[in-house]
Amino acid sequence: CTDCPLAHSRTQAVPGEGPASADFLFIGEAPGFNEDQQGKPFVGPAGKFLDQLLRSIDLRREDVFITNMVKCRPPGNRDPYPGELQACSSYLDRQIEIVRPKVIVTLGRHSLTKFFPRETISRSHGKPRRWEGMILYPSYHPAAALHQQGLRGAIEEDFRRLPSLLHQSMDDRQ
Ligand code: URA
């Protein structure tokens, strides 16, 4: 893909990975250094923490779909520019369409505001909502919890509620 300037600075694109039948689809912000090197999402320190959080609720990363708002690393890990988010958005839209997860988990502010532009993460994390027939569940970003110890408990708590959302979504469908 050469739809935005990140094509020129990336090592490789990081489209995301996971089973097309996944119940949970996690959306981060953008690949960082390690992801850009390996071509896989969430494989650096934030990824290790995400693995731990998943294990704490009896999930393995192989069970879930993991992707990002933009698929190529912004230089120096800066925030993606609006034009880059825009250029990349149809890839994520298509991933959501194909996987049709029961629960979309937004990690951090960037993915939350794709769905709810005026929401803040501090106000909305841990509270499930409906979005186009799926459950949308905002959580803090694992990297934020690595940098601010105070958020660790909050993100662990956000993840603890995830399994019960699955039951809720199945009940709704009966
Ligand atoms: N942070 C993200 O948002 N995505 C990754 O893939 C890695 C770190």
PDB file of C-alpha atoms and ligand atoms in Angstrom:
ATOM      1  CA  CYS A   1       0.000   0.000   0.000  1.00  0.00           C
ATOM      2  CA  THR A   2       1.253   3.474  -0.842  1.00  0.00           C
ATOM      3  CA  ASP A   3      -1.902   5.379   0.090  1.00  0.00           C
ATOM      4  CA  CYS A   4      -0.105   7.600   2.652  1.00  0.00           C
ATOM      5  CA  PRO A   5       3.457   8.836   3.289  1.00  0.00           C
ATOM      6  CA  LEU A   6       4.097   6.203   6.006  1.00  0.00           C
ATOM      7  CA  ALA A   7       4.783   3.841   3.096  1.00  0.00           C
ATOM      8  CA  HIS A   8       8.159   5.547   2.655  1.00  0.00           C
ATOM      9  CA  SER A   9       9.429   5.262   6.245  1.00  0.00           C
ATOM     10  CA  ARG A  10       8.095   1.845   7.276  1.00  0.00           C
ATOM     11  CA  THR A  11      10.095  -1.379   7.198  1.00  0.00           C
ATOM     12  CA  GLN A  12       6.923  -3.304   6.439  1.00  0.00           C
ATOM     13  CA  ALA A  13       3.186  -2.963   6.900  1.00  0.00           C
ATOM     14  CA  VAL A  14       1.627  -4.579   9.997  1.00  0.00           C
ATOM     15  CA  PRO A  15      -1.907  -5.464   8.944  1.00  0.00           C
ATOM     16  CA  GLY A  16      -2.885  -7.335  12.104  1.00  0.00           C
ATOM     17  CA  GLU A  17      -3.544 -11.000  12.797  1.00  0.00           C
ATOM     18  CA  GLY A  18      -5.941 -13.488  14.301  1.00  0.00           C
ATOM     19  CA  PRO A  19      -8.692 -15.919  13.354  1.00  0.00           C
ATOM     20  CA  ALA A  20     -11.482 -14.628  11.126  1.00  0.00           C
ATOM     21  CA  SER A  21     -13.882 -16.322  13.574  1.00  0.00           C
ATOM     22  CA  ALA A  22     -12.581 -14.372  16.612  1.00  0.00           C
ATOM     23  CA  ASP A  23     -15.141 -13.181  19.188  1.00  0.00           C
ATOM     24  CA  PHE A  24     -12.893 -10.308  20.253  1.00  0.00           C
ATOM     25  CA  LEU A  25     -11.209  -7.760  17.976  1.00  0.00           C
ATOM     26  CA  PHE A  26      -8.666  -5.460  19.644  1.00  0.00           C
ATOM     27  CA  ILE A  27      -7.713  -2.153  18.030  1.00  0.00           C
ATOM     28  CA  GLY A  28      -4.554  -0.296  19.066  1.00  0.00           C
ATOM     29  CA  GLU A  29      -3.073   2.862  17.613  1.00  0.00           C
ATOM     30  CA  ALA A  30      -0.156   2.102  15.306  1.00  0.00           C
ATOM     31  CA  PRO A  31       2.818  -0.266  15.029  1.00  0.00           C
ATOM     32  CA  GLY A  32       5.910   0.752  17.005  1.00  0.00           C
ATOM     33  CA  PHE A  33       9.567  -0.171  16.491  1.00  0.00           C
ATOM     34  CA  ASN A  34       9.263  -3.896  17.225  1.00  0.00           C
ATOM     35  CA  GLU A  35       6.050  -4.324  15.253  1.00  0.00           C
ATOM     36  CA  ASP A  36       7.585  -2.562  12.233  1.00  0.00           C
ATOM     37  CA  GLN A  37      10.578  -4.938  12.418  1.00  0.00           C
ATOM     38  CA  GLN A  38       8.541  -8.135  12.815  1.00  0.00           C
ATOM     39  CA  GLY A  39       5.388  -7.357  10.812  1.00  0.00           C
ATOM     40  CA  LYS A  40       3.164  -8.403  13.747  1.00  0.00           C
ATOM     41  CA  PRO A  41       1.014  -6.237  16.012  1.00  0.00           C
ATOM     42  CA  PHE A  42       1.716  -5.788  19.729  1.00  0.00           C
ATOM     43  CA  VAL A  43       5.001  -7.708  20.012  1.00  0.00           C
ATOM     44  CA  GLY A  44       6.995  -5.126  22.046  1.00  0.00           C
ATOM     45  CA  PRO A  45       6.623  -4.242  25.747  1.00  0.00           C
ATOM     46  CA  ALA A  46       2.967  -3.142  25.355  1.00  0.00           C
ATOM     47  CA  GLY A  47       2.306  -6.410  23.522  1.00  0.00           C
ATOM     48  CA  LYS A  48       3.840  -8.478  26.327  1.00  0.00           C
ATOM     49  CA  PHE A  49       1.534  -6.714  28.750  1.00  0.00           C
ATOM     50  CA  LEU A  50      -1.435  -7.302  26.420  1.00  0.00           C
ATOM     51  CA  ASP A  51      -0.547 -11.034  26.386  1.00  0.00           C
ATOM     52  CA  GLN A  52      -0.550 -11.027  30.206  1.00  0.00           C
ATOM     53  CA  LEU A  53      -3.906  -9.256  30.329  1.00  0.00           C
ATOM     54  CA  LEU A  54      -5.369 -11.787  27.900  1.00  0.00           C
ATOM     55  CA  ARG A  55      -3.991 -14.690  29.910  1.00  0.00           C
ATOM     56  CA  SER A  56      -5.527 -13.223  33.071  1.00  0.00           C
ATOM     57  CA  ILE A  57      -8.952 -13.848  31.511  1.00  0.00           C
ATOM     58  CA  ASP A  58      -8.050 -17.263  30.059  1.00  0.00           C
ATOM     59  CA  LEU A  59      -7.517 -16.071  26.502  1.00  0.00           C
ATOM     60  CA  ARG A  60      -4.439 -16.533  24.352  1.00  0.00           C
ATOM     61  CA  ARG A  61      -3.453 -14.062  21.695  1.00  0.00           C
ATOM     62  CA  GLU A  62      -4.129 -16.770  19.081  1.00  0.00           C
ATOM     63  CA  ASP A  63      -7.813 -16.682  20.094  1.00  0.00           C
ATOM     64  CA  VAL A  64      -8.376 -12.999  19.323  1.00  0.00           C
ATOM     65  CA  PHE A  65      -7.934 -10.648  16.374  1.00  0.00           C
ATOM     66  CA  ILE A  66      -5.414  -7.863  17.002  1.00  0.00           C
ATOM     67  CA  THR A  67      -4.923  -4.856  14.765  1.00  0.00           C
ATOM     68  CA  ASN A  68      -4.291  -1.108  14.754  1.00  0.00           C
ATOM     69  CA  MET A  69      -5.834   2.099  13.443  1.00  0.00           C
ATOM     70  CA  VAL A  70      -2.927   2.572  11.051  1.00  0.00           C
ATOM     71  CA  LYS A  71      -1.002  -0.346   9.654  1.00  0.00           C
ATOM     72  CA  CYS A  72       2.405   1.323   9.249  1.00  0.00           C
ATOM     73  CA  ARG A  73       4.708   2.788  11.899  1.00  0.00           C
ATOM     74  CA  PRO A  74       4.736   6.587  12.206  1.00  0.00           C
ATOM     75  CA  PRO A  75       8.380   7.763  12.379  1.00  0.00           C
ATOM     76  CA  GLY A  76       9.637   8.018  15.966  1.00  0.00           C
ATOM     77  CA  ASN A  77       6.299   6.589  17.187  1.00  0.00           C
ATOM     78  CA  ARG A  78       4.567   9.951  16.829  1.00  0.00           C
ATOM     79  CA  ASP A  79       0.751   9.977  16.803  1.00  0.00           C
ATOM     80  CA  PRO A  80      -0.725   9.201  13.390  1.00  0.00           C
ATOM     81  CA  TYR A  81      -1.804  12.316  11.453  1.00  0.00           C
ATOM     82  CA  PRO A  82      -5.487  12.711  10.546  1.00  0.00           C
ATOM     83  CA  GLY A  83      -4.673  12.144   6.863  1.00  0.00           C
ATOM     84  CA  GLU A  84      -2.912   8.861   7.709  1.00  0.00           C
ATOM     85  CA  LEU A  85      -5.848   7.663   9.823  1.00  0.00           C
ATOM     86  CA  GLN A  86      -8.169   8.572   6.973  1.00  0.00           C
ATOM     87  CA  ALA A  87      -6.052   6.875   4.301  1.00  0.00           C
ATOM     88  CA  CYS A  88      -5.884   3.659   6.341  1.00  0.00           C
ATOM     89  CA  SER A  89      -9.449   3.490   7.658  1.00  0.00           C
ATOM     90  CA  SER A  90     -10.913   1.314   4.909  1.00  0.00           C
ATOM     91  CA  TYR A  91      -8.558  -1.553   5.873  1.00  0.00           C
ATOM     92  CA  LEU A  92      -9.891  -1.580   9.434  1.00  0.00           C
ATOM     93  CA  ASP A  93     -13.475  -1.229   8.209  1.00  0.00           C
ATOM     94  CA  ARG A  94     -12.986  -4.299   6.047  1.00  0.00           C
ATOM     95  CA  GLN A  95     -11.386  -6.267   8.908  1.00  0.00           C
ATOM     96  CA  ILE A  96     -14.395  -5.522  11.114  1.00  0.00           C
ATOM     97  CA  GLU A  97     -16.761  -6.517   8.290  1.00  0.00           C
ATOM     98  CA  ILE A  98     -14.982  -9.831   7.727  1.00  0.00           C
ATOM     99  CA  VAL A  99     -14.450 -10.842  11.362  1.00  0.00           C
ATOM    100  CA  ARG A 100     -17.787  -9.447  12.660  1.00  0.00           C
ATOM    101  CA  PRO A 101     -16.549  -9.978  16.241  1.00  0.00           C
ATOM    102  CA  LYS A 102     -18.972 -10.060  19.138  1.00  0.00           C
ATOM    103  CA  VAL A 103     -16.896  -7.477  20.957  1.00  0.00           C
ATOM    104  CA  ILE A 104     -14.651  -4.711  19.579  1.00  0.00           C
ATOM    105  CA  VAL A 105     -12.152  -3.610  22.225  1.00  0.00           C
ATOM    106  CA  THR A 106     -10.659  -0.188  21.588  1.00  0.00           C
ATOM    107  CA  LEU A 107      -7.272   0.258  23.246  1.00  0.00           C
ATOM    108  CA  GLY A 108      -6.646   3.914  24.035  1.00  0.00           C
ATOM    109  CA  ARG A 109      -7.954   7.158  22.657  1.00  0.00           C
ATOM    110  CA  HIS A 110      -7.287   6.869  18.920  1.00  0.00           C
ATOM    111  CA  SER A 111      -9.394   3.805  18.317  1.00  0.00           C
ATOM    112  CA  LEU A 112     -12.128   5.012  20.693  1.00  0.00           C
ATOM    113  CA  THR A 113     -12.607   8.245  18.755  1.00  0.00           C
ATOM    114  CA  LYS A 114     -13.028   6.383  15.457  1.00  0.00           C
ATOM    115  CA  PHE A 115     -16.345   5.140  16.848  1.00  0.00           C
ATOM    116  CA  PHE A 116     -17.231   7.913  19.297  1.00  0.00           C
ATOM    117  CA  PRO A 117     -15.390  11.081  18.224  1.00  0.00           C
ATOM    118  CA  ARG A 118     -16.310  13.150  21.254  1.00  0.00           C
ATOM    119  CA  GLU A 119     -15.681  10.537  23.951  1.00  0.00           C
ATOM    120  CA  THR A 120     -12.776  10.572  26.371  1.00  0.00           C
ATOM    121  CA  ILE A 121     -11.050   7.434  27.516  1.00  0.00           C
ATOM    122  CA  SER A 122     -11.163   8.333  31.207  1.00  0.00           C
ATOM    123  CA  ARG A 123     -14.936   8.724  31.073  1.00  0.00           C
ATOM    124  CA  SER A 124     -15.813   5.773  28.866  1.00  0.00           C
ATOM    125  CA  HIS A 125     -13.326   2.986  29.668  1.00  0.00           C
ATOM    126  CA  GLY A 126     -14.888  -0.154  31.100  1.00  0.00           C
ATOM    127  CA  LYS A 127     -18.380   0.706  29.859  1.00  0.00           C
ATOM    128  CA  PRO A 128     -19.739  -1.412  27.002  1.00  0.00           C
ATOM    129  CA  ARG A 129     -21.838   0.212  24.263  1.00  0.00           C
ATOM    130  CA  ARG A 130     -23.669  -0.960  21.195  1.00  0.00           C
ATOM    131  CA  TRP A 131     -22.206  -0.212  17.787  1.00  0.00           C
ATOM    132  CA  GLU A 132     -23.682  -1.588  14.569  1.00  0.00           C
ATOM    133  CA  GLY A 133     -24.944  -4.776  16.188  1.00  0.00           C
ATOM    134  CA  MET A 134     -21.691  -5.449  18.043  1.00  0.00           C
ATOM    135  CA  ILE A 135     -20.533  -4.552  21.526  1.00  0.00           C
ATOM    136  CA  LEU A 136     -17.912  -1.832  21.617  1.00  0.00           C
ATOM    137  CA  TYR A 137     -15.798  -1.817  24.748  1.00  0.00           C
ATOM    138  CA  PRO A 138     -13.311   1.016  25.427  1.00  0.00           C
ATOM    139  CA  SER A 139     -10.228   0.149  27.476  1.00  0.00           C
ATOM    140  CA  TYR A 140      -7.056   1.987  28.359  1.00  0.00           C
ATOM    141  CA  HIS A 141      -4.054   1.265  26.117  1.00  0.00           C
ATOM    142  CA  PRO A 142      -1.584  -1.241  27.629  1.00  0.00           C
ATOM    143  CA  ALA A 143       1.310   1.158  26.875  1.00  0.00           C
ATOM    144  CA  ALA A 144      -0.375   3.871  28.952  1.00  0.00           C
ATOM    145  CA  ALA A 145      -0.469   1.515  31.931  1.00  0.00           C
ATOM    146  CA  LEU A 146       3.236   0.725  31.461  1.00  0.00           C
ATOM    147  CA  HIS A 147       4.064   4.434  31.653  1.00  0.00           C
ATOM    148  CA  GLN A 148       1.597   5.330  34.424  1.00  0.00           C
ATOM    149  CA  GLN A 149       1.556   2.720  37.161  1.00  0.00           C
ATOM    150  CA  GLY A 150      -1.680   4.223  38.463  1.00  0.00           C
ATOM    151  CA  LEU A 151      -3.534   2.987  35.386  1.00  0.00           C
ATOM    152  CA  ARG A 152      -2.495  -0.620  35.794  1.00  0.00           C
ATOM    153  CA  GLY A 153      -5.335  -1.523  38.113  1.00  0.00           C
ATOM    154  CA  ALA A 154      -7.835   0.232  35.836  1.00  0.00           C
ATOM    155  CA  ILE A 155      -6.794  -1.676  32.715  1.00  0.00           C
ATOM    156  CA  GLU A 156      -6.728  -4.981  34.619  1.00  0.00           C
ATOM    157  CA  GLU A 157     -10.254  -4.226  35.764  1.00  0.00           C
ATOM    158  CA  ASP A 158     -11.310  -3.317  32.190  1.00  0.00           C
ATOM    159  CA  PHE A 159     -10.089  -6.724  31.011  1.00  0.00           C
ATOM    160  CA  ARG A 160     -11.769  -8.602  33.872  1.00  0.00           C
ATOM    161  CA  ARG A 161     -15.160  -7.556  32.497  1.00  0.00           C
ATOM    162  CA  LEU A 162     -14.488  -8.852  28.982  1.00  0.00           C
ATOM    163  CA  PRO A 163     -15.617 -12.497  29.392  1.00  0.00           C
ATOM    164  CA  SER A 164     -19.009 -11.459  30.770  1.00  0.00           C
ATOM    165  CA  LEU A 165     -19.618  -9.286  27.677  1.00  0.00           C
ATOM    166  CA  LEU A 166     -19.502 -12.377  25.540  1.00  0.00           C
ATOM    167  CA  HIS A 167     -22.327 -13.956  27.523  1.00  0.00           C
ATOM    168  CA  GLN A 168     -24.257 -10.722  27.313  1.00  0.00           C
ATOM    169  CA  SER A 169     -23.863 -10.622  23.536  1.00  0.00           C
ATOM    170  CA  MET A 170     -24.992 -14.255  23.208  1.00  0.00           C
ATOM    171  CA  ASP A 171     -28.028 -13.649  25.428  1.00  0.00           C
ATOM    172  CA  ASP A 172     -28.970 -10.700  23.215  1.00  0.00           C
ATOM    173  CA  ARG A 173     -28.959 -12.919  20.152  1.00  0.00           C
ATOM    174  CA  GLN A 174     -31.314 -15.565  21.551  1.00  0.00           C
TER     175      GLN A 174
HETATM  176  N1  URA B   1       1.000  -0.066  20.342  1.00  0.00           N
HETATM  177  C1  URA B   1      -0.026  -0.117  19.477  1.00  0.00           C
HETATM  178  O1  URA B   1      -0.968   0.658  19.544  1.00  0.00           O
HETATM  179  N2  URA B   1       0.002  -1.046  18.546  1.00  0.00           N
HETATM  180  C2  URA B   1       0.970  -1.941  18.424  1.00  0.00           C
HETATM  181  O2  URA B   1       0.883  -2.770  17.541  1.00  0.00           O
HETATM  182  C3  URA B   1       2.026  -1.875  19.352  1.00  0.00           C
HETATM  183  C4  URA B   1       2.023  -0.932  20.297  1.00  0.00           C
END
